[in-house]
Amino acid sequence: MEKWRRTWREGGAEALRSKGPHRRPRLDQAAFARLEADLNRGPAAHGYADDQRWTLGRVAALIRRLLGIDYTLPGVSLLLRRNGWSVQVAGSRAIERDDHAVQVWKDQVWPQVRVHGGEHGARISVAGMVCYRPGERSRLIYRLHHYRRRKGERAAFTLNEYKSMLNGAHQHLPGGKIVLIWDNLNIHHSAAMRAFIDAHADWLSVFYLPAYAPELNPAESVWSLMKRSMANFLATDLDHLTRMIKHRLKVIQHHPGVIDGASLPPASLSPPHPLSPIKPG
């Protein structure tokens, strides 16, 4: 305040008039190219041996030393962003690391160490039914299909495997009658499957879910839970994987509360368009 009063006494009101902000010095493209070349040399080349990070303060010091121009830290940030530089999270990496040696090890040594399984490309498919009935314990019924890439072997579930699962559910579920809510796999719509459903219309009714609506299928929640429980599992072969899948599904089978958690509230099972049952004949 005293400074302003002295200026007013010496020059009057005109002396207090703002001259506007001072224009910040800007680097032309040639000067920035010179700066960028030094930045690319790395902090170690400029005496920063403790770590290899370019901070705004270090860049400002480099500009001052190299070009004789003072920049504020926000000004350095704006300058770098305008020229294509961005903030990066520093990785924890020793300065002595030899990236070339690391790549050589990955390309030449690791293939010698790695052990390939005897069933490369083999896989297991899982099909199942999440079963609910008022007053009864919720259940999970499933079947596994093994594919070992053998000649003539089916890669996916066969019609007979689906029939076997449905017949087994009919025999073991209380009451025997099944209202099946199914997704839209091609085999579920095949003529042979339609004939099977028609032939067992006395205990089997089928409704199809809308296309691409896994959130309406409780079985998807069970498969997701199983997969998450095996996230860090490494199988030595297909038999080892089979044992683990059976174990994880058995745990779910013994916890009906988990199966209940996979179901949806009745209101949310009402789709925007009515489901069409498959009628016999």
PDB file of C-alpha atoms in Angstrom:
ATOM      1  CA  MET A   1       0.000   0.000   0.000  1.00  0.00           C
ATOM      2  CA  GLU A   2       2.844   2.402   0.876  1.00  0.00           C
ATOM      3  CA  LYS A   3       4.404   1.737  -2.537  1.00  0.00           C
ATOM      4  CA  TRP A   4       1.170   2.721  -4.286  1.00  0.00           C
ATOM      5  CA  ARG A   5       0.861   5.867  -2.137  1.00  0.00           C
ATOM      6  CA  ARG A   6       4.404   6.935  -3.005  1.00  0.00           C
ATOM      7  CA  THR A   7       3.767   6.307  -6.716  1.00  0.00           C
ATOM      8  CA  TRP A   8       0.589   8.416  -6.537  1.00  0.00           C
ATOM      9  CA  ARG A   9       2.417  11.285  -4.814  1.00  0.00           C
ATOM     10  CA  GLU A  10       5.162  11.204  -7.433  1.00  0.00           C
ATOM     11  CA  GLY A  11       3.119  10.693 -10.599  1.00  0.00           C
ATOM     12  CA  GLY A  12      -0.533  11.181  -9.795  1.00  0.00           C
ATOM     13  CA  ALA A  13      -3.380   8.947 -10.870  1.00  0.00           C
ATOM     14  CA  GLU A  14      -1.801   8.306 -14.246  1.00  0.00           C
ATOM     15  CA  ALA A  15       1.173   6.636 -12.559  1.00  0.00           C
ATOM     16  CA  LEU A  16      -1.185   4.090 -10.980  1.00  0.00           C
ATOM     17  CA  ARG A  17      -2.715   3.052 -14.296  1.00  0.00           C
ATOM     18  CA  SER A  18      -2.018  -0.593 -15.076  1.00  0.00           C
ATOM     19  CA  LYS A  19       0.443  -1.220 -17.848  1.00  0.00           C
ATOM     20  CA  GLY A  20      -0.971  -4.740 -18.382  1.00  0.00           C
ATOM     21  CA  PRO A  21       0.770  -8.031 -17.646  1.00  0.00           C
ATOM     22  CA  HIS A  22       4.330  -8.464 -18.767  1.00  0.00           C
ATOM     23  CA  ARG A  23       4.539 -10.688 -21.822  1.00  0.00           C
ATOM     24  CA  ARG A  24       6.217 -13.938 -20.943  1.00  0.00           C
ATOM     25  CA  PRO A  25       9.192 -14.791 -23.064  1.00  0.00           C
ATOM     26  CA  ARG A  26       8.399 -17.541 -25.554  1.00  0.00           C
ATOM     27  CA  LEU A  27      10.730 -19.973 -27.246  1.00  0.00           C
ATOM     28  CA  ASP A  28      10.645 -20.136 -31.013  1.00  0.00           C
ATOM     29  CA  GLN A  29      10.778 -23.524 -32.726  1.00  0.00           C
ATOM     30  CA  ALA A  30      14.547 -23.405 -33.158  1.00  0.00           C
ATOM     31  CA  ALA A  31      15.083 -22.695 -29.458  1.00  0.00           C
ATOM     32  CA  PHE A  32      12.636 -25.401 -28.394  1.00  0.00           C
ATOM     33  CA  ALA A  33      14.322 -27.901 -30.727  1.00  0.00           C
ATOM     34  CA  ARG A  34      17.590 -27.148 -28.952  1.00  0.00           C
ATOM     35  CA  LEU A  35      15.898 -27.616 -25.580  1.00  0.00           C
ATOM     36  CA  GLU A  36      14.229 -30.854 -26.688  1.00  0.00           C
ATOM     37  CA  ALA A  37      17.553 -32.286 -27.858  1.00  0.00           C
ATOM     38  CA  ASP A  38      18.977 -31.702 -24.383  1.00  0.00           C
ATOM     39  CA  LEU A  39      15.885 -33.164 -22.723  1.00  0.00           C
ATOM     40  CA  ASN A  40      16.261 -36.321 -24.807  1.00  0.00           C
ATOM     41  CA  ARG A  41      19.788 -36.760 -23.486  1.00  0.00           C
ATOM     42  CA  GLY A  42      18.196 -37.506 -20.116  1.00  0.00           C
ATOM     43  CA  PRO A  43      18.564 -36.000 -16.640  1.00  0.00           C
ATOM     44  CA  ALA A  44      21.813 -37.872 -15.964  1.00  0.00           C
ATOM     45  CA  ALA A  45      23.558 -35.885 -18.722  1.00  0.00           C
ATOM     46  CA  HIS A  46      22.720 -32.710 -16.792  1.00  0.00           C
ATOM     47  CA  GLY A  47      23.924 -33.824 -13.385  1.00  0.00           C
ATOM     48  CA  TYR A  48      20.773 -35.464 -12.014  1.00  0.00           C
ATOM     49  CA  ALA A  49      22.171 -38.873 -11.133  1.00  0.00           C
ATOM     50  CA  ASP A  50      19.783 -39.705  -8.274  1.00  0.00           C
ATOM     51  CA  ASP A  51      16.847 -40.545 -10.565  1.00  0.00           C
ATOM     52  CA  GLN A  52      15.939 -40.227 -14.217  1.00  0.00           C
ATOM     53  CA  ARG A  53      12.861 -38.007 -14.061  1.00  0.00           C
ATOM     54  CA  TRP A  54      12.362 -34.665 -15.728  1.00  0.00           C
ATOM     55  CA  THR A  55      10.433 -32.511 -13.268  1.00  0.00           C
ATOM     56  CA  LEU A  56       9.093 -29.043 -14.066  1.00  0.00           C
ATOM     57  CA  GLY A  57      11.721 -27.548 -11.792  1.00  0.00           C
ATOM     58  CA  ARG A  58      14.539 -29.340 -13.577  1.00  0.00           C
ATOM     59  CA  VAL A  59      13.244 -28.317 -16.996  1.00  0.00           C
ATOM     60  CA  ALA A  60      12.933 -24.690 -15.841  1.00  0.00           C
ATOM     61  CA  ALA A  61      16.531 -24.787 -14.587  1.00  0.00           C
ATOM     62  CA  LEU A  62      17.681 -26.260 -17.916  1.00  0.00           C
ATOM     63  CA  ILE A  63      15.882 -23.523 -19.893  1.00  0.00           C
ATOM     64  CA  ARG A  64      17.504 -20.874 -17.703  1.00  0.00           C
ATOM     65  CA  ARG A  65      20.967 -22.394 -18.059  1.00  0.00           C
ATOM     66  CA  LEU A  66      20.697 -23.233 -21.759  1.00  0.00           C
ATOM     67  CA  LEU A  67      18.739 -20.262 -23.107  1.00  0.00           C
ATOM     68  CA  GLY A  68      18.914 -17.617 -20.389  1.00  0.00           C
ATOM     69  CA  ILE A  69      15.113 -17.370 -20.064  1.00  0.00           C
ATOM     70  CA  ASP A  70      13.166 -17.658 -16.808  1.00  0.00           C
ATOM     71  CA  TYR A  71       9.968 -19.728 -16.839  1.00  0.00           C
ATOM     72  CA  THR A  72       7.527 -20.316 -14.004  1.00  0.00           C
ATOM     73  CA  LEU A  73       6.551 -23.938 -13.339  1.00  0.00           C
ATOM     74  CA  PRO A  74       3.055 -23.453 -14.869  1.00  0.00           C
ATOM     75  CA  GLY A  75       4.773 -21.809 -17.839  1.00  0.00           C
ATOM     76  CA  VAL A  76       7.066 -24.821 -18.276  1.00  0.00           C
ATOM     77  CA  SER A  77       4.072 -27.149 -18.111  1.00  0.00           C
ATOM     78  CA  LEU A  78       2.221 -25.138 -20.785  1.00  0.00           C
ATOM     79  CA  LEU A  79       5.312 -24.979 -22.994  1.00  0.00           C
ATOM     80  CA  LEU A  80       5.872 -28.743 -22.890  1.00  0.00           C
ATOM     81  CA  ARG A  81       2.225 -29.642 -23.451  1.00  0.00           C
ATOM     82  CA  ARG A  82       2.015 -27.311 -26.455  1.00  0.00           C
ATOM     83  CA  ASN A  83       4.938 -29.165 -27.967  1.00  0.00           C
ATOM     84  CA  GLY A  84       3.585 -32.684 -27.493  1.00  0.00           C
ATOM     85  CA  TRP A  85       5.107 -33.602 -24.130  1.00  0.00           C
ATOM     86  CA  SER A  86       2.878 -35.092 -21.434  1.00  0.00           C
ATOM     87  CA  VAL A  87       3.023 -36.073 -17.789  1.00  0.00           C
ATOM     88  CA  GLN A  88       4.242 -39.628 -17.270  1.00  0.00           C
ATOM     89  CA  VAL A  89       4.274 -41.862 -14.198  1.00  0.00           C
ATOM     90  CA  ALA A  90       7.839 -42.818 -13.463  1.00  0.00           C
ATOM     91  CA  GLY A  91       8.541 -46.537 -13.470  1.00  0.00           C
ATOM     92  CA  SER A  92      10.528 -48.152 -10.675  1.00  0.00           C
ATOM     93  CA  ARG A  93      13.571 -49.263 -12.619  1.00  0.00           C
ATOM     94  CA  ALA A  94      17.206 -49.444 -11.662  1.00  0.00           C
ATOM     95  CA  ILE A  95      19.503 -47.130 -13.588  1.00  0.00           C
ATOM     96  CA  GLU A  96      21.861 -50.093 -14.159  1.00  0.00           C
ATOM     97  CA  ARG A  97      19.159 -52.053 -16.031  1.00  0.00           C
ATOM     98  CA  ASP A  98      20.193 -53.260 -19.497  1.00  0.00           C
ATOM     99  CA  ASP A  99      17.049 -53.374 -21.670  1.00  0.00           C
ATOM    100  CA  HIS A 100      18.916 -55.087 -24.511  1.00  0.00           C
ATOM    101  CA  ALA A 101      19.989 -57.924 -22.204  1.00  0.00           C
ATOM    102  CA  VAL A 102      16.413 -58.258 -20.928  1.00  0.00           C
ATOM    103  CA  GLN A 103      15.070 -58.622 -24.468  1.00  0.00           C
ATOM    104  CA  VAL A 104      17.753 -61.155 -25.386  1.00  0.00           C
ATOM    105  CA  TRP A 105      16.775 -63.232 -22.347  1.00  0.00           C
ATOM    106  CA  LYS A 106      13.110 -63.147 -23.346  1.00  0.00           C
ATOM    107  CA  ASP A 107      13.848 -64.121 -26.952  1.00  0.00           C
ATOM    108  CA  GLN A 108      16.590 -66.723 -26.468  1.00  0.00           C
ATOM    109  CA  VAL A 109      16.720 -68.013 -22.890  1.00  0.00           C
ATOM    110  CA  TRP A 110      13.059 -68.174 -21.915  1.00  0.00           C
ATOM    111  CA  PRO A 111      12.081 -70.486 -24.832  1.00  0.00           C
ATOM    112  CA  GLN A 112      14.642 -72.974 -23.497  1.00  0.00           C
ATOM    113  CA  VAL A 113      13.245 -72.785 -19.962  1.00  0.00           C
ATOM    114  CA  ARG A 114       9.555 -72.839 -20.783  1.00  0.00           C
ATOM    115  CA  VAL A 115       7.852 -76.238 -20.707  1.00  0.00           C
ATOM    116  CA  HIS A 116       5.028 -76.736 -23.172  1.00  0.00           C
ATOM    117  CA  GLY A 117       2.030 -78.744 -22.049  1.00  0.00           C
ATOM    118  CA  GLY A 118       1.388 -81.992 -23.823  1.00  0.00           C
ATOM    119  CA  GLU A 119      -2.066 -80.848 -24.960  1.00  0.00           C
ATOM    120  CA  HIS A 120      -1.401 -77.485 -26.566  1.00  0.00           C
ATOM    121  CA  GLY A 121      -4.643 -75.915 -27.784  1.00  0.00           C
ATOM    122  CA  ALA A 122      -6.882 -78.268 -25.790  1.00  0.00           C
ATOM    123  CA  ARG A 123      -9.786 -76.731 -23.902  1.00  0.00           C
ATOM    124  CA  ILE A 124     -12.772 -77.452 -21.681  1.00  0.00           C
ATOM    125  CA  SER A 125     -16.284 -76.134 -22.243  1.00  0.00           C
ATOM    126  CA  VAL A 126     -18.849 -75.931 -19.446  1.00  0.00           C
ATOM    127  CA  ALA A 127     -22.624 -76.071 -19.845  1.00  0.00           C
ATOM    128  CA  GLY A 128     -24.934 -75.849 -16.878  1.00  0.00           C
ATOM    129  CA  MET A 129     -28.325 -75.133 -15.404  1.00  0.00           C
ATOM    130  CA  VAL A 130     -28.916 -72.885 -12.400  1.00  0.00           C
ATOM    131  CA  CYS A 131     -32.096 -74.314 -10.879  1.00  0.00           C
ATOM    132  CA  TYR A 132     -34.605 -72.515  -8.645  1.00  0.00           C
ATOM    133  CA  ARG A 133     -37.858 -73.754  -7.131  1.00  0.00           C
ATOM    134  CA  PRO A 134     -39.850 -72.085  -4.306  1.00  0.00           C
ATOM    135  CA  GLY A 135     -39.302 -73.908  -1.041  1.00  0.00           C
ATOM    136  CA  GLU A 136     -36.397 -75.974  -2.396  1.00  0.00           C
ATOM    137  CA  ARG A 137     -32.638 -75.642  -2.224  1.00  0.00           C
ATOM    138  CA  SER A 138     -31.192 -73.932  -5.277  1.00  0.00           C
ATOM    139  CA  ARG A 139     -28.999 -76.181  -7.381  1.00  0.00           C
ATOM    140  CA  LEU A 140     -26.317 -76.120 -10.031  1.00  0.00           C
ATOM    141  CA  ILE A 141     -26.225 -78.907 -12.628  1.00  0.00           C
ATOM    142  CA  TYR A 142     -23.377 -78.901 -15.119  1.00  0.00           C
ATOM    143  CA  ARG A 143     -21.549 -80.944 -17.732  1.00  0.00           C
ATOM    144  CA  LEU A 144     -18.004 -80.660 -19.071  1.00  0.00           C
ATOM    145  CA  HIS A 145     -16.892 -81.146 -22.657  1.00  0.00           C
ATOM    146  CA  HIS A 146     -13.229 -81.897 -23.350  1.00  0.00           C
ATOM    147  CA  TYR A 147     -11.602 -80.982 -26.633  1.00  0.00           C
ATOM    148  CA  ARG A 148      -8.076 -82.302 -27.229  1.00  0.00           C
ATOM    149  CA  ARG A 149      -7.803 -81.426 -30.938  1.00  0.00           C
ATOM    150  CA  ARG A 150      -8.022 -85.049 -31.957  1.00  0.00           C
ATOM    151  CA  LYS A 151      -9.178 -86.022 -35.421  1.00  0.00           C
ATOM    152  CA  GLY A 152     -12.966 -86.164 -35.671  1.00  0.00           C
ATOM    153  CA  GLU A 153     -13.458 -84.712 -32.189  1.00  0.00           C
ATOM    154  CA  ARG A 154     -16.182 -82.090 -31.711  1.00  0.00           C
ATOM    155  CA  ALA A 155     -14.904 -78.762 -30.397  1.00  0.00           C
ATOM    156  CA  ALA A 156     -18.205 -77.841 -28.731  1.00  0.00           C
ATOM    157  CA  PHE A 157     -21.040 -79.552 -26.883  1.00  0.00           C
ATOM    158  CA  THR A 158     -23.011 -82.078 -28.925  1.00  0.00           C
ATOM    159  CA  LEU A 159     -26.744 -82.492 -29.083  1.00  0.00           C
ATOM    160  CA  ASN A 160     -26.525 -85.749 -27.117  1.00  0.00           C
ATOM    161  CA  GLU A 161     -24.618 -84.023 -24.318  1.00  0.00           C
ATOM    162  CA  TYR A 162     -27.344 -81.395 -23.979  1.00  0.00           C
ATOM    163  CA  LYS A 163     -30.013 -84.116 -24.023  1.00  0.00           C
ATOM    164  CA  SER A 164     -28.157 -86.007 -21.315  1.00  0.00           C
ATOM    165  CA  MET A 165     -27.989 -82.922 -19.111  1.00  0.00           C
ATOM    166  CA  LEU A 166     -31.722 -82.210 -19.519  1.00  0.00           C
ATOM    167  CA  ASN A 167     -32.705 -85.822 -18.882  1.00  0.00           C
ATOM    168  CA  GLY A 168     -30.491 -85.895 -15.791  1.00  0.00           C
ATOM    169  CA  ALA A 169     -32.098 -82.720 -14.473  1.00  0.00           C
ATOM    170  CA  HIS A 170     -35.538 -84.207 -15.094  1.00  0.00           C
ATOM    171  CA  GLN A 171     -34.628 -87.284 -13.034  1.00  0.00           C
ATOM    172  CA  HIS A 172     -33.018 -85.472 -10.118  1.00  0.00           C
ATOM    173  CA  LEU A 173     -34.942 -82.227  -9.664  1.00  0.00           C
ATOM    174  CA  PRO A 174     -37.978 -82.281  -7.339  1.00  0.00           C
ATOM    175  CA  GLY A 175     -41.208 -82.415  -9.287  1.00  0.00           C
ATOM    176  CA  GLY A 176     -39.467 -83.372 -12.514  1.00  0.00           C
ATOM    177  CA  LYS A 177     -40.994 -80.580 -14.589  1.00  0.00           C
ATOM    178  CA  ILE A 178     -38.611 -78.010 -15.992  1.00  0.00           C
ATOM    179  CA  VAL A 179     -39.186 -74.489 -17.299  1.00  0.00           C
ATOM    180  CA  LEU A 180     -35.946 -73.839 -19.154  1.00  0.00           C
ATOM    181  CA  ILE A 181     -34.776 -70.291 -19.895  1.00  0.00           C
ATOM    182  CA  TRP A 182     -32.112 -70.660 -22.541  1.00  0.00           C
ATOM    183  CA  ASP A 183     -29.700 -68.489 -24.485  1.00  0.00           C
ATOM    184  CA  ASN A 184     -29.507 -68.448 -28.270  1.00  0.00           C
ATOM    185  CA  LEU A 185     -26.747 -70.847 -29.251  1.00  0.00           C
ATOM    186  CA  ASN A 186     -27.381 -72.288 -32.702  1.00  0.00           C
ATOM    187  CA  ILE A 187     -27.684 -75.817 -31.347  1.00  0.00           C
ATOM    188  CA  HIS A 188     -30.446 -74.673 -28.985  1.00  0.00           C
ATOM    189  CA  HIS A 189     -32.492 -73.728 -32.053  1.00  0.00           C
ATOM    190  CA  SER A 190     -31.636 -76.767 -34.167  1.00  0.00           C
ATOM    191  CA  ALA A 191     -34.321 -78.974 -35.635  1.00  0.00           C
ATOM    192  CA  ALA A 192     -33.049 -81.951 -33.659  1.00  0.00           C
ATOM    193  CA  MET A 193     -33.261 -80.035 -30.392  1.00  0.00           C
ATOM    194  CA  ARG A 194     -36.728 -78.797 -31.310  1.00  0.00           C
ATOM    195  CA  ALA A 195     -37.804 -82.406 -31.906  1.00  0.00           C
ATOM    196  CA  PHE A 196     -36.412 -83.397 -28.498  1.00  0.00           C
ATOM    197  CA  ILE A 197     -38.295 -80.560 -26.772  1.00  0.00           C
ATOM    198  CA  ASP A 198     -41.540 -81.452 -28.566  1.00  0.00           C
ATOM    199  CA  ALA A 199     -41.151 -85.103 -27.587  1.00  0.00           C
ATOM    200  CA  HIS A 200     -40.860 -84.163 -23.902  1.00  0.00           C
ATOM    201  CA  ALA A 201     -43.407 -81.375 -23.754  1.00  0.00           C
ATOM    202  CA  ASP A 202     -45.053 -83.052 -20.753  1.00  0.00           C
ATOM    203  CA  TRP A 203     -42.160 -81.997 -18.512  1.00  0.00           C
ATOM    204  CA  LEU A 204     -40.084 -79.521 -20.538  1.00  0.00           C
ATOM    205  CA  SER A 205     -41.024 -75.957 -21.515  1.00  0.00           C
ATOM    206  CA  VAL A 206     -38.440 -73.683 -23.128  1.00  0.00           C
ATOM    207  CA  PHE A 207     -38.193 -69.893 -23.269  1.00  0.00           C
ATOM    208  CA  TYR A 208     -35.424 -68.077 -25.089  1.00  0.00           C
ATOM    209  CA  LEU A 209     -33.634 -65.041 -23.734  1.00  0.00           C
ATOM    210  CA  PRO A 210     -33.227 -61.912 -25.868  1.00  0.00           C
ATOM    211  CA  ALA A 211     -30.058 -61.891 -27.936  1.00  0.00           C
ATOM    212  CA  TYR A 212     -26.897 -60.563 -26.270  1.00  0.00           C
ATOM    213  CA  ALA A 213     -28.425 -60.238 -22.783  1.00  0.00           C
ATOM    214  CA  PRO A 214     -26.080 -62.195 -20.470  1.00  0.00           C
ATOM    215  CA  GLU A 215     -27.248 -60.114 -17.498  1.00  0.00           C
ATOM    216  CA  LEU A 216     -30.568 -61.989 -17.677  1.00  0.00           C
ATOM    217  CA  ASN A 217     -28.855 -65.387 -17.437  1.00  0.00           C
ATOM    218  CA  PRO A 218     -27.987 -66.430 -13.835  1.00  0.00           C
ATOM    219  CA  ALA A 219     -25.602 -69.100 -15.162  1.00  0.00           C
ATOM    220  CA  GLU A 220     -23.342 -66.335 -16.487  1.00  0.00           C
ATOM    221  CA  SER A 221     -22.872 -65.052 -12.931  1.00  0.00           C
ATOM    222  CA  VAL A 222     -21.879 -68.541 -11.772  1.00  0.00           C
ATOM    223  CA  TRP A 223     -19.334 -68.927 -14.592  1.00  0.00           C
ATOM    224  CA  SER A 224     -17.939 -65.484 -13.809  1.00  0.00           C
ATOM    225  CA  LEU A 225     -17.521 -66.418 -10.143  1.00  0.00           C
ATOM    226  CA  MET A 226     -15.770 -69.660 -11.089  1.00  0.00           C
ATOM    227  CA  LYS A 227     -13.372 -67.895 -13.474  1.00  0.00           C
ATOM    228  CA  ARG A 228     -12.484 -65.219 -10.933  1.00  0.00           C
ATOM    229  CA  SER A 229     -11.692 -67.895  -8.343  1.00  0.00           C
ATOM    230  CA  MET A 230      -9.205 -69.418 -10.825  1.00  0.00           C
ATOM    231  CA  ALA A 231      -7.583 -66.160 -11.913  1.00  0.00           C
ATOM    232  CA  ASN A 232      -4.088 -67.141 -10.719  1.00  0.00           C
ATOM    233  CA  PHE A 233      -4.366 -70.859 -11.427  1.00  0.00           C
ATOM    234  CA  LEU A 234      -1.887 -72.440 -13.845  1.00  0.00           C
ATOM    235  CA  ALA A 235      -2.843 -75.912 -15.064  1.00  0.00           C
ATOM    236  CA  THR A 236      -0.154 -78.410 -16.031  1.00  0.00           C
ATOM    237  CA  ASP A 237      -2.489 -80.296 -18.393  1.00  0.00           C
ATOM    238  CA  LEU A 238      -6.160 -80.746 -19.266  1.00  0.00           C
ATOM    239  CA  ASP A 239      -6.750 -83.264 -16.465  1.00  0.00           C
ATOM    240  CA  HIS A 240      -5.331 -80.834 -13.930  1.00  0.00           C
ATOM    241  CA  LEU A 241      -7.650 -78.115 -15.251  1.00  0.00           C
ATOM    242  CA  THR A 242     -10.615 -80.508 -15.109  1.00  0.00           C
ATOM    243  CA  ARG A 243      -9.976 -81.295 -11.451  1.00  0.00           C
ATOM    244  CA  MET A 244      -9.787 -77.610 -10.573  1.00  0.00           C
ATOM    245  CA  ILE A 245     -13.004 -76.739 -12.437  1.00  0.00           C
ATOM    246  CA  LYS A 246     -14.878 -79.585 -10.745  1.00  0.00           C
ATOM    247  CA  HIS A 247     -13.550 -78.513  -7.369  1.00  0.00           C
ATOM    248  CA  ARG A 248     -14.605 -74.895  -7.831  1.00  0.00           C
ATOM    249  CA  LEU A 249     -18.059 -75.863  -9.098  1.00  0.00           C
ATOM    250  CA  LYS A 250     -18.489 -78.331  -6.240  1.00  0.00           C
ATOM    251  CA  VAL A 251     -17.806 -75.515  -3.775  1.00  0.00           C
ATOM    252  CA  ILE A 252     -20.545 -73.461  -5.451  1.00  0.00           C
ATOM    253  CA  GLN A 253     -22.928 -76.432  -5.411  1.00  0.00           C
ATOM    254  CA  HIS A 254     -22.459 -76.759  -1.640  1.00  0.00           C
ATOM    255  CA  HIS A 255     -23.329 -73.087  -1.092  1.00  0.00           C
ATOM    256  CA  PRO A 256     -26.887 -72.535  -2.336  1.00  0.00           C
ATOM    257  CA  GLY A 257     -26.723 -68.964  -1.062  1.00  0.00           C
ATOM    258  CA  VAL A 258     -24.122 -68.258  -3.750  1.00  0.00           C
ATOM    259  CA  ILE A 259     -26.453 -69.718  -6.365  1.00  0.00           C
ATOM    260  CA  ASP A 260     -29.307 -67.607  -4.986  1.00  0.00           C
ATOM    261  CA  GLY A 261     -27.064 -64.567  -5.364  1.00  0.00           C
ATOM    262  CA  ALA A 262     -26.714 -65.280  -9.064  1.00  0.00           C
ATOM    263  CA  SER A 263     -30.469 -65.003  -9.614  1.00  0.00           C
ATOM    264  CA  LEU A 264     -32.194 -61.778 -10.566  1.00  0.00           C
ATOM    265  CA  PRO A 265     -35.103 -60.073  -8.780  1.00  0.00           C
ATOM    266  CA  PRO A 266     -38.385 -61.181 -10.386  1.00  0.00           C
ATOM    267  CA  ALA A 267     -39.111 -57.657 -11.619  1.00  0.00           C
ATOM    268  CA  SER A 268     -35.842 -57.535 -13.518  1.00  0.00           C
ATOM    269  CA  LEU A 269     -36.674 -60.765 -15.308  1.00  0.00           C
ATOM    270  CA  SER A 270     -39.462 -58.999 -17.172  1.00  0.00           C
ATOM    271  CA  PRO A 271     -38.005 -58.228 -20.636  1.00  0.00           C
ATOM    272  CA  PRO A 272     -39.238 -55.320 -22.752  1.00  0.00           C
ATOM    273  CA  HIS A 273     -40.939 -57.818 -25.084  1.00  0.00           C
ATOM    274  CA  PRO A 274     -42.755 -61.005 -24.028  1.00  0.00           C
ATOM    275  CA  LEU A 275     -40.806 -64.252 -24.301  1.00  0.00           C
ATOM    276  CA  SER A 276     -42.310 -66.756 -26.701  1.00  0.00           C
ATOM    277  CA  PRO A 277     -42.534 -70.362 -25.473  1.00  0.00           C
ATOM    278  CA  ILE A 278     -41.830 -73.246 -27.808  1.00  0.00           C
ATOM    279  CA  LYS A 279     -45.131 -74.981 -28.424  1.00  0.00           C
ATOM    280  CA  PRO A 280     -45.310 -78.687 -29.215  1.00  0.00           C
ATOM    281  CA  GLY A 281     -46.152 -79.698 -32.756  1.00  0.00           C
TER     282      GLY A 281
END
